Amino acid sequence: MPSMTDHVVVVGAGYAGAGTVKSFEDEIEDGEAELTWISEHDYHLVLHETHRIIRNPQAESKVAIPVDEIKEPSTNFIRDHVTDIDTDERTLELRDGEAVDYDYLLVGVGSGTAFFGIDGLEEHALTMKSLDDAREIHEAVREAGDNATQNDPAQVLVGGAGLSGIQTAGEIAGYRDDTRTPIDIKLIEGLDEIFPGNDPRVQGALKKRLQDRDVELLTGDFISEVDDEQVYLGEEESMPYDVLIWTGGITGRGEIADTDLEQDDRSHRVFSESNFQTSDDRVFAIGDAALVDQGGDEQAPPTAQAAWQAAEVAGENLARAVRGAPLKSWKHKDKGTVISVGEEAVAHDVMGVPINTFGGLPAKVLKKGIACRWIADVSDVKRALSAWNDM
Ligand SMILES: Cc1cc2nc3c(=O)[nH]c(=O)nc-3n(C[C@H](O)[C@H](O)[C@H](O)COP(=O)(O)OP(=O)(O)OC[C@H]3O[C@@H](n4cnc5c(N)ncnc54)[C@H](O)[C@@H]3O)c2cc1C
């Protein structure tokens, strides 16, 4: 017998998925709808602090939060990989388990790494997108460092100087200094400035801190090719590497490419309205997986901050959809950016703070505060406090 209540399914346990589960649970009354949460791991990963593991593998327990600590007992969790979404049949195909039907679906599968077809890059570079990635970078840097000498330091190259590349380079510098291992670190950015597209003041503040930590900045030339020994920059330059990490771009997930959901042809990120509805009004999408309309040609940025804010409204909108009530529309409010360079941090345009760009202890405390606030929101204060020192 078909169930009388609607079945809502949330896919992904990142900021988008975990946040939506929390807000939907808060919103919905007992018996109004059934909620199933599906993700490939049974933990929520605080991805925007996962670079900490590169320096200190023990930070792992702080950034991976078991889903059981997040969801209500009444929410059904399935640990599996979604391989396809059939919007006509309203079913999800799973890699291991049986297909799951939905009445309303939230897609929060995040993004993958874009390699832009650069010859050899995907084959030779490590990526920084998961717990496994962070562990692997730690191992690779440690091994390269162990085999190096003062006269022949290990060559670690990070490609892409956005949020993840800068913070990754900062942690590698932290590891090098903690262990006094001979490592040369180069951060490569094809555009003319690191942290492209952002305010020159924050670019300058980051540049200074990276250079103070002996991270060499190579800007203005794109990586053109990679082989098993060298990275080629532009037309002429090349440099040897022991470890290459690529953080230069994001792209949607392959699973989405085969669906009927309207999406960007190149990146396969799904178009969604400001109320998060996709081209199929039963399917909602937020976070890195989506291109959420912000009016004009604008789309919400692929940040933890935006995914987290969107999730609060997405949970409410799923509840409204179940009730047949009108949906709310959302606009991202940029509350500022705080970026770590190892132990240090740079804050920029932070809401309520009159100084535009600052570092030092205030920025460092703010960075910790943001991470711990999120951990407290998704799980509890005790877990948040125990994470403080590792953030
Ligand atoms: C090193 C690093 C540093 C960063 N620093 C910052 C920062 O300082 N500030 C900031 O705002 N942003 C930062 N970001 C960006 C931020 O982490 C992302 O924008 C954010 O994680 C997006 O959230 P999401 O929920 O959409 O995706 P994710 O957090 O990636 O979550 C996606 C979820 O979906 C699951 N999943 C994926 N595919 C499937 C599938 N087929 N089936 C089942 N489950 C699936 C994944 O396991 C995961 O649980 C950083 C990112 C990185 C990598």
Tab-separated table of C-alpha atoms and ligand atoms in Angstrom:
chain	number	residue	atom	x	y	z
A	1	MET	CA	0.000	0.000	0.000
A	2	PRO	CA	1.448	3.382	-0.916
A	3	SER	CA	2.353	5.495	2.049
A	4	MET	CA	0.190	8.547	2.682
A	5	THR	CA	3.029	10.836	3.673
A	6	ASP	CA	5.510	12.264	1.218
A	7	HIS	CA	8.987	10.805	1.061
A	8	VAL	CA	11.719	13.431	1.077
A	9	VAL	CA	15.253	12.353	0.154
A	10	VAL	CA	18.436	14.355	0.748
A	11	VAL	CA	21.626	13.247	-1.039
A	12	GLY	CA	25.048	14.265	0.258
A	13	ALA	CA	26.411	14.814	3.759
A	14	GLY	CA	28.342	18.035	3.176
A	15	TYR	CA	27.210	21.503	4.219
A	16	ALA	CA	24.340	21.340	1.736
A	17	GLY	CA	23.035	17.907	2.762
A	18	ALA	CA	23.693	18.001	6.510
A	19	GLY	CA	22.354	21.545	6.784
A	20	THR	CA	19.191	20.654	4.872
A	21	VAL	CA	18.559	17.571	7.005
A	22	LYS	CA	18.852	19.701	10.157
A	23	SER	CA	16.579	22.460	8.958
A	24	PHE	CA	13.995	20.057	7.499
A	25	GLU	CA	13.887	18.147	10.778
A	26	ASP	CA	13.355	21.415	12.658
A	27	GLU	CA	10.609	22.470	10.324
A	28	ILE	CA	8.518	19.345	9.865
A	29	GLU	CA	5.952	18.065	12.369
A	30	ASP	CA	5.698	14.402	13.381
A	31	GLY	CA	4.041	12.309	10.711
A	32	GLU	CA	4.043	15.063	8.069
A	33	ALA	CA	6.734	13.456	5.908
A	34	GLU	CA	9.319	10.715	5.917
A	35	LEU	CA	12.981	11.722	5.512
A	36	THR	CA	15.751	9.593	4.045
A	37	TRP	CA	19.335	10.844	3.931
A	38	ILE	CA	21.759	9.160	1.523
A	39	SER	CA	25.500	9.705	1.327
A	40	GLU	CA	28.550	7.691	0.367
A	41	HIS	CA	30.161	8.112	3.821
A	42	ASP	CA	28.472	7.897	7.205
A	43	TYR	CA	30.019	11.150	8.378
A	44	HIS	CA	29.729	14.815	7.610
A	45	LEU	CA	33.082	16.230	6.584
A	46	VAL	CA	33.951	19.782	7.610
A	47	LEU	CA	35.663	20.124	4.238
A	48	HIS	CA	36.679	23.749	4.722
A	49	GLU	CA	38.987	22.674	7.575
A	50	THR	CA	40.059	19.308	6.154
A	51	HIS	CA	43.412	20.768	5.042
A	52	ARG	CA	44.385	20.661	8.746
A	53	ILE	CA	44.934	16.902	8.353
A	54	ILE	CA	47.826	17.497	5.965
A	55	ARG	CA	49.832	18.842	8.862
A	56	ASN	CA	48.214	16.909	11.683
A	57	PRO	CA	46.449	13.626	10.822
A	58	GLN	CA	44.927	13.629	14.293
A	59	ALA	CA	42.648	16.489	13.294
A	60	GLU	CA	40.690	13.853	11.383
A	61	SER	CA	38.412	12.993	14.293
A	62	LYS	CA	37.534	16.671	14.600
A	63	VAL	CA	36.470	17.256	11.007
A	64	ALA	CA	34.579	13.994	10.412
A	65	ILE	CA	31.296	14.021	12.341
A	66	PRO	CA	29.221	10.807	12.393
A	67	VAL	CA	25.772	11.293	10.813
A	68	ASP	CA	24.177	9.716	13.898
A	69	GLU	CA	25.301	12.742	15.881
A	70	ILE	CA	23.620	15.023	13.371
A	71	LYS	CA	20.264	13.507	12.423
A	72	GLU	CA	17.167	12.691	14.442
A	73	PRO	CA	16.652	8.966	15.122
A	74	SER	CA	13.493	9.078	12.968
A	75	THR	CA	15.521	10.072	9.878
A	76	ASN	CA	16.553	7.044	7.877
A	77	PHE	CA	20.207	7.071	6.741
A	78	ILE	CA	21.508	4.996	3.828
A	79	ARG	CA	25.226	4.801	3.237
A	80	ASP	CA	25.537	4.328	-0.494
A	81	HIS	CA	26.616	6.028	-3.679
A	82	VAL	CA	23.866	7.463	-5.884
A	83	THR	CA	24.659	6.466	-9.455
A	84	ASP	CA	21.660	7.934	-11.289
A	85	ILE	CA	18.550	10.043	-10.802
A	86	ASP	CA	15.489	9.168	-12.872
A	87	THR	CA	13.311	12.255	-12.677
A	88	ASP	CA	10.444	10.661	-14.674
A	89	GLU	CA	10.160	7.692	-12.350
A	90	ARG	CA	11.270	9.752	-9.331
A	91	THR	CA	13.810	7.157	-8.283
A	92	LEU	CA	17.452	7.113	-7.327
A	93	GLU	CA	19.730	4.300	-8.397
A	94	LEU	CA	22.223	3.192	-5.776
A	95	ARG	CA	25.531	1.421	-6.369
A	96	ASP	CA	24.962	-1.295	-3.784
A	97	GLY	CA	21.420	-1.103	-2.517
A	98	GLU	CA	17.964	-1.079	-4.019
A	99	ALA	CA	16.539	1.906	-5.860
A	100	VAL	CA	14.894	4.576	-3.668
A	101	ASP	CA	11.710	6.420	-4.632
A	102	TYR	CA	11.181	10.046	-3.723
A	103	ASP	CA	8.444	12.638	-3.764
A	104	TYR	CA	10.903	15.487	-3.225
A	105	LEU	CA	14.656	15.333	-3.637
A	106	LEU	CA	17.506	17.592	-2.579
A	107	VAL	CA	20.746	17.173	-4.514
A	108	GLY	CA	23.725	18.174	-2.385
A	109	VAL	CA	26.495	16.073	-3.907
A	110	GLY	CA	29.107	18.817	-4.002
A	111	SER	CA	31.769	19.141	-6.689
A	112	GLY	CA	34.731	17.301	-8.106
A	113	THR	CA	38.085	18.618	-9.288
A	114	ALA	CA	38.334	20.079	-12.800
A	115	PHE	CA	41.487	19.292	-14.775
A	116	PHE	CA	40.587	21.348	-17.877
A	117	GLY	CA	42.065	18.712	-20.144
A	118	ILE	CA	45.632	19.680	-19.183
A	119	ASP	CA	47.881	16.914	-20.433
A	120	GLY	CA	48.996	14.542	-17.646
A	121	LEU	CA	47.485	16.587	-14.830
A	122	GLU	CA	44.733	14.227	-13.708
A	123	GLU	CA	47.092	11.274	-13.927
A	124	HIS	CA	49.874	12.789	-11.815
A	125	ALA	CA	48.263	15.203	-9.394
A	126	LEU	CA	46.737	14.577	-5.980
A	127	THR	CA	43.460	16.355	-5.255
A	128	MET	CA	42.099	17.877	-2.052
A	129	LYS	CA	38.409	17.045	-1.820
A	130	SER	CA	37.975	14.386	0.839
A	131	LEU	CA	39.357	12.816	3.986
A	132	ASP	CA	41.246	10.274	1.896
A	133	ASP	CA	42.731	13.052	-0.218
A	134	ALA	CA	44.022	14.890	2.861
A	135	ARG	CA	45.525	11.700	4.312
A	136	GLU	CA	47.147	10.922	0.983
A	137	ILE	CA	48.699	14.392	0.743
A	138	HIS	CA	50.051	14.036	4.282
A	139	GLU	CA	51.612	10.665	3.429
A	140	ALA	CA	53.071	11.882	0.127
A	141	VAL	CA	54.604	15.008	1.681
A	142	ARG	CA	55.977	13.006	4.615
A	143	GLU	CA	57.548	10.424	2.345
A	144	ALA	CA	59.056	13.049	0.021
A	145	GLY	CA	60.405	14.921	3.051
A	146	ASP	CA	61.907	11.761	4.537
A	147	ASN	CA	63.810	11.104	1.318
A	148	ALA	CA	65.100	14.667	0.998
A	149	THR	CA	68.294	16.348	2.231
A	150	GLN	CA	69.161	19.991	2.928
A	151	ASN	CA	70.992	20.099	-0.417
A	152	ASP	CA	68.238	18.353	-2.251
A	153	PRO	CA	64.945	19.407	-0.669
A	154	ALA	CA	61.662	17.748	-1.574
A	155	GLN	CA	59.757	19.641	-4.267
A	156	VAL	CA	56.099	20.095	-3.417
A	157	LEU	CA	53.965	21.977	-5.927
A	158	VAL	CA	50.424	23.170	-5.348
A	159	GLY	CA	48.509	24.210	-8.467
A	160	GLY	CA	45.676	26.715	-8.062
A	161	ALA	CA	45.679	29.520	-5.502
A	162	GLY	CA	42.031	29.681	-4.443
A	163	LEU	CA	40.695	28.854	-0.975
A	164	SER	CA	41.834	25.243	-1.074
A	165	GLY	CA	45.242	25.778	-2.718
A	166	ILE	CA	46.274	28.594	-0.379
A	167	GLN	CA	45.178	26.716	2.729
A	168	THR	CA	46.776	23.487	1.522
A	169	ALA	CA	50.112	25.248	0.902
A	170	GLY	CA	49.853	26.832	4.362
A	171	GLU	CA	49.462	23.438	6.062
A	172	ILE	CA	52.369	21.931	4.124
A	173	ALA	CA	54.516	24.844	5.331
A	174	GLY	CA	53.290	24.123	8.862
A	175	TYR	CA	54.259	20.478	8.515
A	176	ARG	CA	57.695	21.435	7.163
A	177	ASP	CA	58.316	23.785	10.106
A	178	ASP	CA	56.999	21.358	12.762
A	179	THR	CA	59.179	18.533	11.501
A	180	ARG	CA	62.118	20.605	10.205
A	181	THR	CA	61.974	18.670	6.979
A	182	PRO	CA	63.702	20.112	3.895
A	183	ILE	CA	60.780	20.910	1.608
A	184	ASP	CA	60.477	23.584	-1.088
A	185	ILE	CA	56.875	24.657	-1.569
A	186	LYS	CA	55.650	26.389	-4.690
A	187	LEU	CA	52.117	27.691	-5.177
A	188	ILE	CA	51.280	28.065	-8.871
A	189	GLU	CA	48.494	30.332	-10.112
A	190	GLY	CA	47.819	30.887	-13.813
A	191	LEU	CA	46.215	34.271	-13.301
A	192	ASP	CA	48.258	37.293	-12.250
A	193	GLU	CA	47.294	37.263	-8.570
A	194	ILE	CA	46.711	34.618	-5.947
A	195	PHE	CA	43.123	34.364	-4.636
A	196	PRO	CA	41.931	35.611	-8.048
A	197	GLY	CA	38.878	37.790	-8.304
A	198	ASN	CA	39.162	39.076	-4.748
A	199	ASP	CA	40.045	42.406	-3.201
A	200	PRO	CA	43.712	43.434	-3.694
A	201	ARG	CA	44.031	44.032	0.059
A	202	VAL	CA	43.212	40.449	0.932
A	203	GLN	CA	45.414	39.220	-1.924
A	204	GLY	CA	48.272	41.284	-0.535
A	205	ALA	CA	47.735	40.070	3.038
A	206	LEU	CA	47.727	36.433	1.897
A	207	LYS	CA	50.762	36.935	-0.309
A	208	LYS	CA	52.737	38.364	2.578
A	209	ARG	CA	51.870	35.506	4.908
A	210	LEU	CA	52.636	32.849	2.334
A	211	GLN	CA	55.980	34.443	1.517
A	212	ASP	CA	56.781	34.804	5.226
A	213	ARG	CA	56.235	31.047	5.452
A	214	ASP	CA	58.642	30.468	2.562
A	215	VAL	CA	56.001	29.485	0.076
A	216	GLU	CA	57.205	30.569	-3.354
A	217	LEU	CA	54.451	32.141	-5.450
A	218	LEU	CA	54.480	31.589	-9.205
A	219	THR	CA	51.739	33.623	-10.885
A	220	GLY	CA	50.834	34.530	-14.434
A	221	ASP	CA	51.538	31.230	-16.168
A	222	PHE	CA	49.174	28.301	-16.490
A	223	ILE	CA	50.294	24.718	-16.110
A	224	SER	CA	50.404	23.483	-19.697
A	225	GLU	CA	51.501	19.889	-19.210
A	226	VAL	CA	52.589	17.412	-16.563
A	227	ASP	CA	54.664	14.268	-16.932
A	228	ASP	CA	55.936	11.936	-14.232
A	229	GLU	CA	58.859	14.206	-13.337
A	230	GLN	CA	58.126	17.748	-14.435
A	231	VAL	CA	55.424	20.355	-14.418
A	232	TYR	CA	55.502	22.611	-17.498
A	233	LEU	CA	54.471	26.229	-17.065
A	234	GLY	CA	53.337	28.244	-20.062
A	235	GLU	CA	55.532	27.829	-23.124
A	236	GLU	CA	59.005	27.746	-21.687
A	237	GLU	CA	59.357	26.978	-18.018
A	238	SER	CA	59.398	23.597	-16.347
A	239	MET	CA	60.181	22.359	-12.879
A	240	PRO	CA	60.670	18.978	-11.245
A	241	TYR	CA	58.303	17.793	-8.536
A	242	ASP	CA	58.048	15.050	-5.964
A	243	VAL	CA	54.469	15.834	-4.964
A	244	LEU	CA	51.947	17.730	-7.072
A	245	ILE	CA	48.594	18.786	-5.662
A	246	TRP	CA	45.968	20.265	-7.967
A	247	THR	CA	43.196	22.501	-6.586
A	248	GLY	CA	42.731	24.705	-9.651
A	249	GLY	CA	39.058	24.244	-10.387
A	250	ILE	CA	35.784	22.610	-9.525
A	251	THR	CA	33.304	20.773	-11.674
A	252	GLY	CA	29.997	18.992	-11.164
A	253	ARG	CA	29.669	15.264	-10.547
A	254	GLY	CA	29.491	12.764	-13.376
A	255	GLU	CA	26.344	11.190	-11.940
A	256	ILE	CA	24.463	14.407	-12.666
A	257	ALA	CA	25.588	14.529	-16.286
A	258	ASP	CA	23.276	11.658	-17.268
A	259	THR	CA	20.158	13.107	-15.670
A	260	ASP	CA	17.521	15.238	-17.375
A	261	LEU	CA	18.121	18.109	-14.970
A	262	GLU	CA	19.058	21.316	-16.768
A	263	GLN	CA	22.725	21.946	-16.190
A	264	ASP	CA	25.784	23.759	-17.403
A	265	ASP	CA	27.006	21.710	-20.373
A	266	ARG	CA	30.631	21.950	-19.469
A	267	SER	CA	30.657	21.633	-15.666
A	268	HIS	CA	27.430	19.630	-15.157
A	269	ARG	CA	26.474	21.810	-12.252
A	270	VAL	CA	22.676	21.938	-12.035
A	271	PHE	CA	20.780	25.170	-12.600
A	272	SER	CA	18.450	26.025	-9.756
A	273	GLU	CA	16.151	28.953	-9.052
A	274	SER	CA	16.544	31.194	-6.049
A	275	ASN	CA	14.075	28.846	-4.283
A	276	PHE	CA	16.380	25.917	-5.231
A	277	GLN	CA	13.950	24.222	-7.613
A	278	THR	CA	15.672	22.757	-10.661
A	279	SER	CA	14.133	22.271	-14.109
A	280	ASP	CA	12.174	19.464	-12.407
A	281	ASP	CA	10.055	21.005	-9.661
A	282	ARG	CA	10.344	17.876	-7.471
A	283	VAL	CA	14.130	18.194	-7.420
A	284	PHE	CA	15.999	20.872	-5.485
A	285	ALA	CA	19.744	21.522	-5.711
A	286	ILE	CA	22.140	23.611	-3.606
A	287	GLY	CA	25.824	23.814	-2.684
A	288	ASP	CA	28.721	23.199	-5.059
A	289	ALA	CA	26.572	20.825	-7.155
A	290	ALA	CA	24.289	23.677	-8.151
A	291	LEU	CA	24.364	27.031	-9.890
A	292	VAL	CA	21.803	28.856	-7.769
A	293	ASP	CA	20.275	31.881	-9.471
A	294	GLN	CA	20.960	35.147	-7.691
A	295	GLY	CA	19.352	37.495	-10.210
A	296	GLY	CA	20.960	38.927	-13.360
A	297	ASP	CA	23.830	36.709	-14.436
A	298	GLU	CA	24.866	36.050	-10.855
A	299	GLN	CA	25.074	32.656	-9.221
A	300	ALA	CA	25.810	31.772	-5.616
A	301	PRO	CA	29.527	31.075	-5.015
A	302	PRO	CA	30.787	27.509	-4.425
A	303	THR	CA	31.633	28.014	-0.762
A	304	ALA	CA	30.823	26.289	2.500
A	305	GLN	CA	29.394	29.560	3.681
A	306	ALA	CA	26.903	29.763	0.800
A	307	ALA	CA	25.950	26.057	0.991
A	308	TRP	CA	25.320	26.339	4.704
A	309	GLN	CA	23.148	29.454	4.344
A	310	ALA	CA	21.208	27.925	1.457
A	311	ALA	CA	20.626	24.708	3.398
A	312	GLU	CA	18.751	26.539	6.118
A	313	VAL	CA	16.180	27.759	3.590
A	314	ALA	CA	16.245	24.547	1.514
A	315	GLY	CA	15.023	22.460	4.467
A	316	GLU	CA	12.227	24.902	5.002
A	317	ASN	CA	11.324	24.873	1.312
A	318	LEU	CA	11.175	21.076	1.230
A	319	ALA	CA	8.722	21.248	4.142
A	320	ARG	CA	6.741	23.909	2.292
A	321	ALA	CA	6.687	21.773	-0.848
A	322	VAL	CA	5.283	18.862	1.185
A	323	ARG	CA	2.570	21.156	2.532
A	324	GLY	CA	1.837	22.730	-0.831
A	325	ALA	CA	2.844	26.122	0.578
A	326	PRO	CA	4.660	28.798	-1.467
A	327	LEU	CA	8.444	28.499	-1.499
A	328	LYS	CA	10.852	31.058	-0.107
A	329	SER	CA	13.485	32.622	-2.250
A	330	TRP	CA	17.078	32.945	-1.039
A	331	LYS	CA	19.939	35.292	-1.639
A	332	HIS	CA	23.465	34.663	-0.469
A	333	LYS	CA	24.725	37.168	2.056
A	334	ASP	CA	28.513	37.334	2.009
A	335	LYS	CA	29.579	37.465	5.639
A	336	GLY	CA	33.241	37.804	4.729
A	337	THR	CA	36.087	35.405	4.212
A	338	VAL	CA	38.611	34.018	6.665
A	339	ILE	CA	41.482	32.047	5.191
A	340	SER	CA	44.189	30.179	7.029
A	341	VAL	CA	47.875	30.127	6.176
A	342	GLY	CA	48.977	27.427	8.599
A	343	GLU	CA	48.681	28.798	12.126
A	344	GLU	CA	47.864	32.249	10.835
A	345	ALA	CA	44.717	33.570	9.222
A	346	VAL	CA	43.563	36.509	7.149
A	347	ALA	CA	40.047	37.896	7.481
A	348	HIS	CA	38.377	40.112	4.926
A	349	ASP	CA	35.120	42.090	4.823
A	350	VAL	CA	33.750	40.358	7.877
A	351	MET	CA	30.216	41.441	8.745
A	352	GLY	CA	30.118	43.818	11.682
A	353	VAL	CA	33.877	44.456	11.660
A	354	PRO	CA	34.850	47.938	10.472
A	355	ILE	CA	38.442	47.038	9.537
A	356	ASN	CA	38.485	45.674	6.009
A	357	THR	CA	41.367	43.210	6.077
A	358	PHE	CA	43.106	41.934	9.184
A	359	GLY	CA	45.277	39.102	10.428
A	360	GLY	CA	46.848	38.264	13.747
A	361	LEU	CA	45.049	36.764	16.699
A	362	PRO	CA	41.610	38.240	15.844
A	363	ALA	CA	41.575	36.535	12.434
A	364	LYS	CA	42.853	33.286	13.869
A	365	VAL	CA	40.194	33.270	16.579
A	366	LEU	CA	37.522	34.130	14.029
A	367	LYS	CA	38.589	31.220	11.814
A	368	LYS	CA	38.363	28.849	14.781
A	369	GLY	CA	35.052	30.394	15.796
A	370	ILE	CA	33.495	29.857	12.361
A	371	ALA	CA	34.520	26.197	12.238
A	372	CYS	CA	33.411	25.516	15.807
A	373	ARG	CA	30.122	27.326	15.344
A	374	TRP	CA	29.353	25.081	12.400
A	375	ILE	CA	30.355	21.954	14.323
A	376	ALA	CA	28.155	23.050	17.250
A	377	ASP	CA	25.243	23.704	14.885
A	378	VAL	CA	25.412	20.319	13.172
A	379	SER	CA	26.309	18.270	16.250
A	380	ASP	CA	26.873	19.752	19.724
A	381	VAL	CA	28.920	22.223	21.722
A	382	LYS	CA	31.055	19.545	23.342
A	383	ARG	CA	32.342	18.324	19.990
A	384	ALA	CA	32.883	21.918	18.873
A	385	LEU	CA	34.983	22.736	21.935
A	386	SER	CA	37.124	19.649	21.502
A	387	ALA	CA	37.901	20.761	17.936
A	388	TRP	CA	39.004	24.289	18.895
A	389	ASN	CA	42.732	23.606	19.126
A	390	ASP	CA	42.881	21.760	15.805
A	391	MET	CA	41.139	24.406	13.723
B	1	LIG	C1	40.684	22.501	1.217
B	1	LIG	C2	39.434	23.317	1.087
B	1	LIG	C3	39.296	24.501	1.798
B	1	LIG	C4	38.124	25.248	1.699
B	1	LIG	N1	38.011	26.393	2.451
B	1	LIG	C5	36.844	27.068	2.455
B	1	LIG	C6	36.672	28.209	3.300
B	1	LIG	O1	37.598	28.606	4.035
B	1	LIG	N2	35.465	28.836	3.280
B	1	LIG	C7	34.417	28.411	2.490
B	1	LIG	O2	33.328	29.003	2.535
B	1	LIG	N3	34.568	27.354	1.651
B	1	LIG	C8	35.735	26.675	1.620
B	1	LIG	N4	35.900	25.591	0.775
B	1	LIG	C9	34.790	25.221	-0.140
B	1	LIG	C10	33.739	24.372	0.578
B	1	LIG	O3	34.352	23.314	1.273
B	1	LIG	C11	32.696	23.839	-0.410
B	1	LIG	O4	32.130	24.929	-1.089
B	1	LIG	C12	31.607	23.069	0.329
B	1	LIG	O5	32.135	21.871	0.849
B	1	LIG	C13	30.389	22.755	-0.550
B	1	LIG	O6	29.431	22.065	0.220
B	1	LIG	P1	28.529	20.923	-0.440
B	1	LIG	O7	27.667	20.384	0.665
B	1	LIG	O8	27.879	21.432	-1.651
B	1	LIG	O9	29.553	19.820	-0.928
B	1	LIG	P2	30.507	18.854	-0.078
B	1	LIG	O10	30.871	19.458	1.209
B	1	LIG	O11	31.596	18.452	-1.007
B	1	LIG	O12	29.588	17.585	0.221
B	1	LIG	C14	29.158	16.705	-0.803
B	1	LIG	C15	28.629	15.435	-0.145
B	1	LIG	O13	28.035	14.573	-1.099
B	1	LIG	C16	28.551	13.256	-0.985
B	1	LIG	N5	28.437	12.673	-2.322
B	1	LIG	C17	29.019	13.134	-3.461
B	1	LIG	N6	28.623	12.380	-4.516
B	1	LIG	C18	27.761	11.466	-4.035
B	1	LIG	C19	27.021	10.426	-4.645
B	1	LIG	N7	27.040	10.206	-5.956
B	1	LIG	N8	26.251	9.631	-3.845
B	1	LIG	C20	26.203	9.859	-2.510
B	1	LIG	N9	26.868	10.833	-1.895
B	1	LIG	C21	27.644	11.634	-2.648
B	1	LIG	C22	29.959	13.490	-0.461
B	1	LIG	O14	30.479	12.337	0.140
B	1	LIG	C23	29.700	14.609	0.529
B	1	LIG	O15	29.168	14.098	1.731
B	1	LIG	C24	37.069	24.823	0.840
B	1	LIG	C25	37.208	23.643	0.097
B	1	LIG	C26	38.362	22.887	0.202
B	1	LIG	C27	38.470	21.636	-0.604
